[in-house]
XYZ file of C-alpha atoms in Angstrom:
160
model
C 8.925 0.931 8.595
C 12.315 0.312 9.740
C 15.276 -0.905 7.837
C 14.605 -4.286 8.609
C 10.663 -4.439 7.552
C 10.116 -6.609 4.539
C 8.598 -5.281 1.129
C 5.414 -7.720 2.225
C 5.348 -5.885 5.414
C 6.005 -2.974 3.821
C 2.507 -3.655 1.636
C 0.496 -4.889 4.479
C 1.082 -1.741 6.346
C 0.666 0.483 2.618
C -2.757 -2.260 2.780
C -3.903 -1.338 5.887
C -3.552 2.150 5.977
C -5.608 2.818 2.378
C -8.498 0.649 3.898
C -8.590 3.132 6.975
C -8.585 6.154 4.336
C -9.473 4.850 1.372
C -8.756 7.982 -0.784
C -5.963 8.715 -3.242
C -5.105 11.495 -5.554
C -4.735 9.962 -8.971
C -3.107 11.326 -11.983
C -1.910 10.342 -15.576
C 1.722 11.382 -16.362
C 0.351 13.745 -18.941
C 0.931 17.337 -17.096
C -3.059 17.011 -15.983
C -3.456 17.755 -12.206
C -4.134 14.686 -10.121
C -7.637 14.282 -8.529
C -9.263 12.545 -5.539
C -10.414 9.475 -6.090
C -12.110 6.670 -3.919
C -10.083 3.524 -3.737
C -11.113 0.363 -3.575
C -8.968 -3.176 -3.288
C -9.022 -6.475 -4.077
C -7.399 -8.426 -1.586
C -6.616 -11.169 -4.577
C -4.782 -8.571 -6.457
C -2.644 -6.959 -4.247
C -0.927 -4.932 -6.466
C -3.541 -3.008 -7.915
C -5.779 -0.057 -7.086
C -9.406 -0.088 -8.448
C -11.465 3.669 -8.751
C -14.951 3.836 -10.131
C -14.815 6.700 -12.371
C -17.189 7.897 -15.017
C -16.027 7.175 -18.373
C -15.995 11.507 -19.093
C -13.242 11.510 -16.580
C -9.901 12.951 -17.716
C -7.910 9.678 -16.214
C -10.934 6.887 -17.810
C -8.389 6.941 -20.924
C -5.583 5.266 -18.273
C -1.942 5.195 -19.643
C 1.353 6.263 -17.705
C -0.157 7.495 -13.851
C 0.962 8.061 -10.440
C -1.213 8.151 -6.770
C -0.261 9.834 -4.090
C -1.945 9.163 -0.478
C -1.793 10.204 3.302
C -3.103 8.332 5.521
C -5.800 9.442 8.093
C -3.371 10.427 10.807
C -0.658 11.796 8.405
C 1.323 9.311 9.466
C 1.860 7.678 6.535
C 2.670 8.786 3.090
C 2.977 6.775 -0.048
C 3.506 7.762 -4.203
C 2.998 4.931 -6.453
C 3.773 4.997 -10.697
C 1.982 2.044 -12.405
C -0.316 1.862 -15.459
C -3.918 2.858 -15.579
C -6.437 1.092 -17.386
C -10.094 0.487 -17.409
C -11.337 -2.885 -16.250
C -15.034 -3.551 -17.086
C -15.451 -7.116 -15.866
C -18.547 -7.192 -14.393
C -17.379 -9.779 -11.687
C -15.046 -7.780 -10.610
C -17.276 -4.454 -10.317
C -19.806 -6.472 -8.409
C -16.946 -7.386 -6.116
C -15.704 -4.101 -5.622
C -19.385 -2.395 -5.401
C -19.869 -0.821 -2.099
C -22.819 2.128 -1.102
C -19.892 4.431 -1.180
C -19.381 3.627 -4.729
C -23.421 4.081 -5.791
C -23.498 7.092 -4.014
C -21.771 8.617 -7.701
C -23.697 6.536 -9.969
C -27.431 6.660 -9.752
C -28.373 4.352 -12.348
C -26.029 1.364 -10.370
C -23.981 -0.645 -11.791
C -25.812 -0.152 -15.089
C -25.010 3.443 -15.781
C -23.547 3.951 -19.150
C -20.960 6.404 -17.751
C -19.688 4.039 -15.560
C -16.006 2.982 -15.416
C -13.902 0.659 -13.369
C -10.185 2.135 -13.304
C -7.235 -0.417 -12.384
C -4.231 1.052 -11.168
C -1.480 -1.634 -11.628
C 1.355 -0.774 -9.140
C 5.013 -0.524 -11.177
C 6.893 0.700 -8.315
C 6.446 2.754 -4.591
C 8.173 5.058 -2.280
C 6.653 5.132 1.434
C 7.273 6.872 4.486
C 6.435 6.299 7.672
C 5.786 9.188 10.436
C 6.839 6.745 13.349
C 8.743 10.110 15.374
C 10.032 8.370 18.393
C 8.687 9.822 21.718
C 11.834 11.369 22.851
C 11.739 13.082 18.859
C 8.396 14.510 19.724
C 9.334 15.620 23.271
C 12.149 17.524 21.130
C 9.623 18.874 18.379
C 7.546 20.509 21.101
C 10.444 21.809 22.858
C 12.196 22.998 19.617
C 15.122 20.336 20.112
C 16.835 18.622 16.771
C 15.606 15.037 16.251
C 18.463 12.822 16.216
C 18.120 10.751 12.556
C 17.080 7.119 14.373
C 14.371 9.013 16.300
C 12.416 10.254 13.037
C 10.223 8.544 10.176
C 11.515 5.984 7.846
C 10.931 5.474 4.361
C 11.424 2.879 2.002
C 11.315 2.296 -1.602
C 9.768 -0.694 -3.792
C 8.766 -2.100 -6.999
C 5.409 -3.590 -6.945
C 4.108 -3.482 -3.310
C 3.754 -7.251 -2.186
């Protein structure tokens, strides 16, 4: 992510990286701790987050929430604030359905505790671990890393 990368680069990176990891840790802004969560996307809603969740879940009530995630090779970091909410359409829960995804609800997409979550994206701050080779040479070595040889990070308001 450097200083020249759009905010729809920016997102297609943010994109890419959650469908190579696709967990989060979701909370609402209520002093609860967050929780990991499965996420799923909808590339025709790009910025929003869906979570199947089971309506007993402390977050099914949505509101105020942030999501944190790191990608697989911790080299990418993202928080998020939005608005949770659930979002029963069945349409969209037979879009989103994946084996993943019925692995937590037995009775399918039928189960009465069911819950599709929809995180709508308010705002973002990401970072990017792109350490330049002579910064990692430096990091073994014990050497300071000079400021355009480490990560970047960029904030946003909704991510595309």
């Amino acid at each position: 992510m450097a200083d020249h990368d759009s905010p729809q680069e920016i997102a297609e990176k943010f994109i890419k990286k959650v469908k190579e990891s696709p967990y989060i840790m979701l909370g609402l802004n209520n002093g609860q701790h967050s929780e990991p969560m499965y996420v799923r996307l909808d590339d025709d809603q790009p910025n929003t987050l869906f979570v199947f969740s089971g309506k007993d879940n402390r977050a099914a009530g949505g509101g105020s929430a942030m999501v944190q995630f790191v990608g697989k090779g911790h080299d990418f970091f993202a928080c998020l604030a939005g608005q949770l909410s659930q979002d029963n359409d069945p349409a969209q829960i037979d879009k989103l359905w994946d084996n993943s995804v019925e692995a937590w609800f037995p009775q399918g997409k039928q189960d009465p505790n069911l819950a599709l979550l929809r995180f709508d994206v308010e705002s973002a701050e990401l970072w990017e671990t792109d350490i330049s080779l002579s910064g990692r040479v430096k990091m073994l070595f014990g050497g300071t890393i000079d400021h355009d040889e480490s990560s970047s990070h960029a904030k946003v308001g909704a991510i595309a």
